[in-house]
Coordinates of C-alpha atoms and ligand atoms in Angstrom, one line a residue:
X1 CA 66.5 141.7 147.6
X2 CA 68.2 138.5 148.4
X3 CA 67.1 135.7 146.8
X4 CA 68.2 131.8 146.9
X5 CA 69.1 130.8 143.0
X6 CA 69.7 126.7 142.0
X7 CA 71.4 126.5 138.6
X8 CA 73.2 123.7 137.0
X9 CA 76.0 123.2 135.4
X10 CA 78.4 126.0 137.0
X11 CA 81.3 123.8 136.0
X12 CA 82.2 125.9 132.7
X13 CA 81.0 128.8 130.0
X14 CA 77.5 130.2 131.0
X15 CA 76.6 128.4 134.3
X16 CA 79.9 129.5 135.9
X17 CA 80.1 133.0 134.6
X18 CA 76.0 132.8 136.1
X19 CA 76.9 132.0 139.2
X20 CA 79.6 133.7 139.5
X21 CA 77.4 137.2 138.9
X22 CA 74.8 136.3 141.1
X23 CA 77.1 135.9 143.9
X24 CA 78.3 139.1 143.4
X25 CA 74.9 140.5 143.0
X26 CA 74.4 139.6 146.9
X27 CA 71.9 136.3 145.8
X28 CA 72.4 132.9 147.6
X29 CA 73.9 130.6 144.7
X30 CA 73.8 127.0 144.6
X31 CA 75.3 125.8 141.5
X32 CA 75.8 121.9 140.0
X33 CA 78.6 120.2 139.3
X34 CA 79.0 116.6 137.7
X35 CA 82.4 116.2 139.4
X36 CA 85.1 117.7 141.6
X37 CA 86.2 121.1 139.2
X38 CA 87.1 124.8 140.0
X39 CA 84.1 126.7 140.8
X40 CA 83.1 130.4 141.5
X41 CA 83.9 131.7 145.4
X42 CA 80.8 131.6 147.5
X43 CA 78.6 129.4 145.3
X44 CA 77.2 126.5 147.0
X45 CA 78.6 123.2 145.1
X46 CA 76.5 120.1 144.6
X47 CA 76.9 116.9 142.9
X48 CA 74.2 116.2 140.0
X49 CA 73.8 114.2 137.3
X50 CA 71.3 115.1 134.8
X51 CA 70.6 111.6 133.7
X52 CA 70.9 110.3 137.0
X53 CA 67.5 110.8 139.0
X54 CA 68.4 110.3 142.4
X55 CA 71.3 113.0 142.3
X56 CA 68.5 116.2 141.4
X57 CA 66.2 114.8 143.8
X58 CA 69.0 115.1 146.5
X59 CA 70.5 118.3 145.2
X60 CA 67.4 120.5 145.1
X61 CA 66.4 118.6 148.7
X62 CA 69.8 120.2 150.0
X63 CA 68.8 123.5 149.0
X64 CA 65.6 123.3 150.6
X65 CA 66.8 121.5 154.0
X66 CA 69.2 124.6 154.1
X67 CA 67.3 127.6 153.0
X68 CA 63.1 126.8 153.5
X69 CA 62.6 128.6 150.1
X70 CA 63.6 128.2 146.2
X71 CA 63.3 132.1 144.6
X72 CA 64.9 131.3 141.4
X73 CA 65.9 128.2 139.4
X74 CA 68.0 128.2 136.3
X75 CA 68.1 125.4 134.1
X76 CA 71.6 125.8 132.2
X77 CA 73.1 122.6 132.0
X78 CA 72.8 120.5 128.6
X79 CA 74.5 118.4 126.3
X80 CA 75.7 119.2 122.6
X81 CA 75.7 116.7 119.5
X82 CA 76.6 117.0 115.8
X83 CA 75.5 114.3 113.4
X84 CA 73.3 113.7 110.6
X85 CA 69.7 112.8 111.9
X86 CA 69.8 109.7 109.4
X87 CA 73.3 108.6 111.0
X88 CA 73.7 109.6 114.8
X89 CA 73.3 107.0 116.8
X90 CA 70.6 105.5 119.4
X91 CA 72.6 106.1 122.8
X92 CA 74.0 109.8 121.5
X93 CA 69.9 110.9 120.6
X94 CA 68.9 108.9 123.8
X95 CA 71.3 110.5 126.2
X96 CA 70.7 114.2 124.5
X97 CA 67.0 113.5 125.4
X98 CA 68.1 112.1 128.8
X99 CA 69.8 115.0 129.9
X100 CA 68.6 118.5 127.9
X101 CA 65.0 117.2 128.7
X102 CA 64.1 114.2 131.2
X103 CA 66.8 115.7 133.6
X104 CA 65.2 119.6 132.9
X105 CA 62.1 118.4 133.7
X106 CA 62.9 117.2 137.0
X107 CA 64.6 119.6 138.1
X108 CA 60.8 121.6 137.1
X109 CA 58.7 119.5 138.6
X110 CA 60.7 119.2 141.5
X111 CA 61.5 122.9 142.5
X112 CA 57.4 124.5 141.2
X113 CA 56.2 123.4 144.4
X114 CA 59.0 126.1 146.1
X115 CA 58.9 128.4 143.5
X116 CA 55.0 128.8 143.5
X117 CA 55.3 130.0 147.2
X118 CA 57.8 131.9 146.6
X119 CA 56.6 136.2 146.3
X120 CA 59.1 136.5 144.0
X121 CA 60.0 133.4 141.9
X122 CA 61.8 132.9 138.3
X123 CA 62.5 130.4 136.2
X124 CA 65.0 130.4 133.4
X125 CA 65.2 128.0 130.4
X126 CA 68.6 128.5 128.6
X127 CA 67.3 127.2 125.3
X128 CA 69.4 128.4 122.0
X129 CA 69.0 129.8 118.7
X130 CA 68.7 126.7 117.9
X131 CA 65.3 126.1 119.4
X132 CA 64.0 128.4 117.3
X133 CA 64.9 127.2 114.2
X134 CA 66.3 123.7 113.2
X135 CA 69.8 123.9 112.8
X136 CA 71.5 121.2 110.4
X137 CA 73.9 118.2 111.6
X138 CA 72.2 119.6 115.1
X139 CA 69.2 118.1 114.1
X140 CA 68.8 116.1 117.7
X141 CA 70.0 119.4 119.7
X142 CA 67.7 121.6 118.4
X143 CA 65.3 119.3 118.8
X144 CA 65.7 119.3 122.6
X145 CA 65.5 123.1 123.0
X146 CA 62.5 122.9 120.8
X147 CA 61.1 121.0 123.4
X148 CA 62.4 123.8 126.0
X149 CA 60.4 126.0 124.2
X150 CA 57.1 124.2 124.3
X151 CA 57.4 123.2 128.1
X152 CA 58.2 127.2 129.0
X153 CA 55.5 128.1 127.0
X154 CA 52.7 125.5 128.5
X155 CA 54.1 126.4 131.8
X156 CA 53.5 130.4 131.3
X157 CA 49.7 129.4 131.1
X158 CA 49.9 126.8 134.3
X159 CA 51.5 128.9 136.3
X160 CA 49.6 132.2 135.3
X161 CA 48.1 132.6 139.0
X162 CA 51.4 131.4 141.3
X163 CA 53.4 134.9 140.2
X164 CA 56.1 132.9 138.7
X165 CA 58.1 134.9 136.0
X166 CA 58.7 131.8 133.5
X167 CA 62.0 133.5 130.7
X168 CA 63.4 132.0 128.0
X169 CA 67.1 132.7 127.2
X170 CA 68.1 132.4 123.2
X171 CA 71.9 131.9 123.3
X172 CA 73.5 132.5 119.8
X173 CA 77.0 131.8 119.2
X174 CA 79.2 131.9 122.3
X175 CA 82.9 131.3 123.4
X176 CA 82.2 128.0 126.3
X177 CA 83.2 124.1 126.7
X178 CA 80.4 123.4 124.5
X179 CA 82.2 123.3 121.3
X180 CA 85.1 120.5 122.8
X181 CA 82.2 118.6 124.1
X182 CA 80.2 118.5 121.6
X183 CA 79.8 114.7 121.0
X184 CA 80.2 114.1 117.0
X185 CA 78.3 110.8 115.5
X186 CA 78.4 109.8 112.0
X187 CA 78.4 106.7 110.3
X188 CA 81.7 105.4 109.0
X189 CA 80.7 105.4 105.4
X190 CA 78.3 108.5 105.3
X191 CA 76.6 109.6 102.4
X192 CA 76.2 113.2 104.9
X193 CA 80.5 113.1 105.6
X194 CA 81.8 115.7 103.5
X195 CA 78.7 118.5 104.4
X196 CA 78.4 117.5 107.6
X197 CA 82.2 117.7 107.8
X198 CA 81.7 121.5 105.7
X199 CA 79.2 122.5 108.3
X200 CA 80.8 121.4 111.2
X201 CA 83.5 123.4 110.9
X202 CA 81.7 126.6 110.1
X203 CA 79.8 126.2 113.1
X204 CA 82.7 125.6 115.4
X205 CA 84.5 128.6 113.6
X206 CA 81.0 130.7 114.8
X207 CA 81.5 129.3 118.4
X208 CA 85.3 130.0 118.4
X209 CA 85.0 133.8 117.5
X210 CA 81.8 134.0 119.1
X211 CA 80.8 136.0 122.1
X212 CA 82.0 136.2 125.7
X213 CA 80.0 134.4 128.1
X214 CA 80.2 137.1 130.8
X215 CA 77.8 139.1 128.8
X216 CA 74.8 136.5 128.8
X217 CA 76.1 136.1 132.8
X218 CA 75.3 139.8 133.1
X219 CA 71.9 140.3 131.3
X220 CA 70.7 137.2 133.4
X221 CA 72.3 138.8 136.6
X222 CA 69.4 141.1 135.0
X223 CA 67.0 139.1 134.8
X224 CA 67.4 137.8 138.2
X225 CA 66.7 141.6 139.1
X226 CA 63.7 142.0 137.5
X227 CA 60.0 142.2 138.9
X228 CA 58.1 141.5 135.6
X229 CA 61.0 140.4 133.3
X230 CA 60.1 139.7 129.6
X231 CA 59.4 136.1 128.5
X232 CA 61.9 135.9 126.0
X233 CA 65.9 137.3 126.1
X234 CA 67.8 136.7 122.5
X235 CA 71.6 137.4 123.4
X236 CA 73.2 137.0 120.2
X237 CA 74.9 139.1 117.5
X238 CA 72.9 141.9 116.0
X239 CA 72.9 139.2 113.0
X240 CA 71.6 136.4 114.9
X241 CA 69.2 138.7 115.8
X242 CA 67.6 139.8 112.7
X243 CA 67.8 136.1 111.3
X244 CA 65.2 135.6 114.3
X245 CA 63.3 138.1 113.0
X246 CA 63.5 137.3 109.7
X247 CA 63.0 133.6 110.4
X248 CA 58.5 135.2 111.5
X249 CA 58.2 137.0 108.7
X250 CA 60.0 135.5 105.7
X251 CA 58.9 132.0 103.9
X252 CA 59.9 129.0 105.4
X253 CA 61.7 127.6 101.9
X254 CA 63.8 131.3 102.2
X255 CA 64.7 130.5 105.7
X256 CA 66.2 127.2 104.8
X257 CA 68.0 128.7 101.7
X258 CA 69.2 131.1 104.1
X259 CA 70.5 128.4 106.4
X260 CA 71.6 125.9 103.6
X261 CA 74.0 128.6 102.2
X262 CA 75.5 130.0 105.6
X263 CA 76.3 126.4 106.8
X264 CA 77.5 125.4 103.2
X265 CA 75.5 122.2 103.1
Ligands
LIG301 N1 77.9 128.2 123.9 C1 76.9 128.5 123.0 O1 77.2 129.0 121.9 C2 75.5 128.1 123.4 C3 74.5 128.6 122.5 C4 73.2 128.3 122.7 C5 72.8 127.6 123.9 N2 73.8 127.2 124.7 C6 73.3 126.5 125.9 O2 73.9 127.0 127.1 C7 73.9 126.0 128.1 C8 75.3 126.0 128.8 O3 76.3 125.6 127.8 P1 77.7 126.2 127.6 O4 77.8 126.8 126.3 O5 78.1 127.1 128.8 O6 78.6 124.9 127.6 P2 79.6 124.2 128.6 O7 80.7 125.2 128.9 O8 80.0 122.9 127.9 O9 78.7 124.0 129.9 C9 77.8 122.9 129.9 C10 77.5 122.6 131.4 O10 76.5 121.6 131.4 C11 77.0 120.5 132.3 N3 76.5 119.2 131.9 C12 76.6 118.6 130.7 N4 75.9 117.4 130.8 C13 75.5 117.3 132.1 C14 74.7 116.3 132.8 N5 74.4 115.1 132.2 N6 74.4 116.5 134.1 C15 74.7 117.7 134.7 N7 75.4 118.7 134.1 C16 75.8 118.5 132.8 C17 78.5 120.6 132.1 O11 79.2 119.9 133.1 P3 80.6 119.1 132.9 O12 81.7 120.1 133.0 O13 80.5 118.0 133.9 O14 80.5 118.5 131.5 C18 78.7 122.1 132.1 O15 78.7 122.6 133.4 C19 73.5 124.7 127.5 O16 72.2 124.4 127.8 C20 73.7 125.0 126.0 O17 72.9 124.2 125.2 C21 75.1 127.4 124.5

């Protein structure tokens, strides 16, 4: 069945490989960009800002103006940042917050009124492995998709009688823009420079070799699909895997060991 999708961010990695799928998959697509770039054929482009308010109020008002109904909504767009929590700096936290979570949760409150009519609505929450477990020097990161988590979680509840499928999608390592954007603060004299620096590049050497975003496109394409779809989705490497299912059952001091040694810090 046809059904009319918003996501954001369809400028690079996951949001354009997204759309891209969903168009093919017959769906109406409207995708967000943040300015003029190439974008899949036959998605609907419009202009939004995370951190700027008045840009997702208009670009979810075009959808509805045009179509009546909102079926799906995926929230994919968001903000990297490296940087010791002690060092990184006020505007860098503040803007991470500003757009993984104040803009997200527009974009939420604004399209549940649709979606909760809708006989056959979805929500998707890209969070990360990261959101399940506190990654270092990404302190401020994974603290935003920890907040993902607890806002899909809360929602599942609220929304139990509107029918609306609320999934969370676990990213692990992947090949996108995210690794050249990542904005990088550190003090000039840090105490954290040389792990941090260590870490850094073991976690861009994960991202560079990681996997091809046209297979998280595809199970989401899935998704999309689905009826009764599972809450959770961990796309990853069989390894990412198991270190999530290690990270339930194992002590918490082991888990950090575990993490402490991979990232070399
Ligand atoms: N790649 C991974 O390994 C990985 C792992 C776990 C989770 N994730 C998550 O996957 C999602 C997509 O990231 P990606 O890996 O595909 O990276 P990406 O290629 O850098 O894509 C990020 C998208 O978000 C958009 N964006 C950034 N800031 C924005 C803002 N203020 N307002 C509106 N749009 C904004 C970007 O637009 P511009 O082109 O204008 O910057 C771009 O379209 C993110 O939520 C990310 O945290 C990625």
């Amino acid at each position: 069945m046809k059904k009319v999708v918003f996501i954001t961010g369809i400028s690079s990695g996951f949001g354009f490989e997204i759309a891209k799928q969903l168009v093919k998959n017959g769906h109406i697509v409207y995708g967000t960009i943040r300015s003029k770039c190439e974008t899949p054929h036959g998605v609907h482009v419009l202009e939004m800002d995370l951190t700027d308010s008045d840009s997702i109020q208009k670009a979810i008002q075009s959808v509805i103006e045009n179509e009546t109904v909102l079926d799906v909504v995926i929230n994919n767009a968001g903000m990297h940042s490296g940087g010791p929590i002690e060092d990184i700096a006020e505007e860098v936290y503040r803007k991470h917050f500003e757009t993984n979570i104040f803009g997200f949760m527009q974009i939420i409150q604004l399209s549940l009124p649709y979606l909760r009519k809708s006989k056959q609505a979805t929500l998707i929450n890209i969070s990360s492995i990261g959101g399940l477990t506190g990654l270092p020097f990404q302190g401020i990161y994974s603290a935003t998709k920890f907040a993902i988590e607890g806002i899909s979680q809360a929602l599942r509840t609220e929304l139990k009688p509107y029918n609306v499928n609320v999934v969370v999608v676990n990213p692990g390592d992947f090949r996108t823009k995210n690794t050249a954007s990542r904005v990088k603060s550190i003090k000039e004299d840090s105490v954290y420079a040389e792990r941090f620096h260590n870490s850094l590049k073991i976690i861009e050497n994960d991202e560079n070799n990681g996997m091809d975003p046209k297979i998280l496109a595809q199970k989401v394409g899935q998704i999309v699909e689905m009826k009764k779809p599972k809450q959770r989705y961990i796309i990853s490497s069989n390894f990412q895997k198991l270190a999530c299912i290690a990270r339930r059952i194992l002590p918490e001091s082991l888990i950090q060991w575990l993490i402490s040694s991979h990232y070399k810090c």
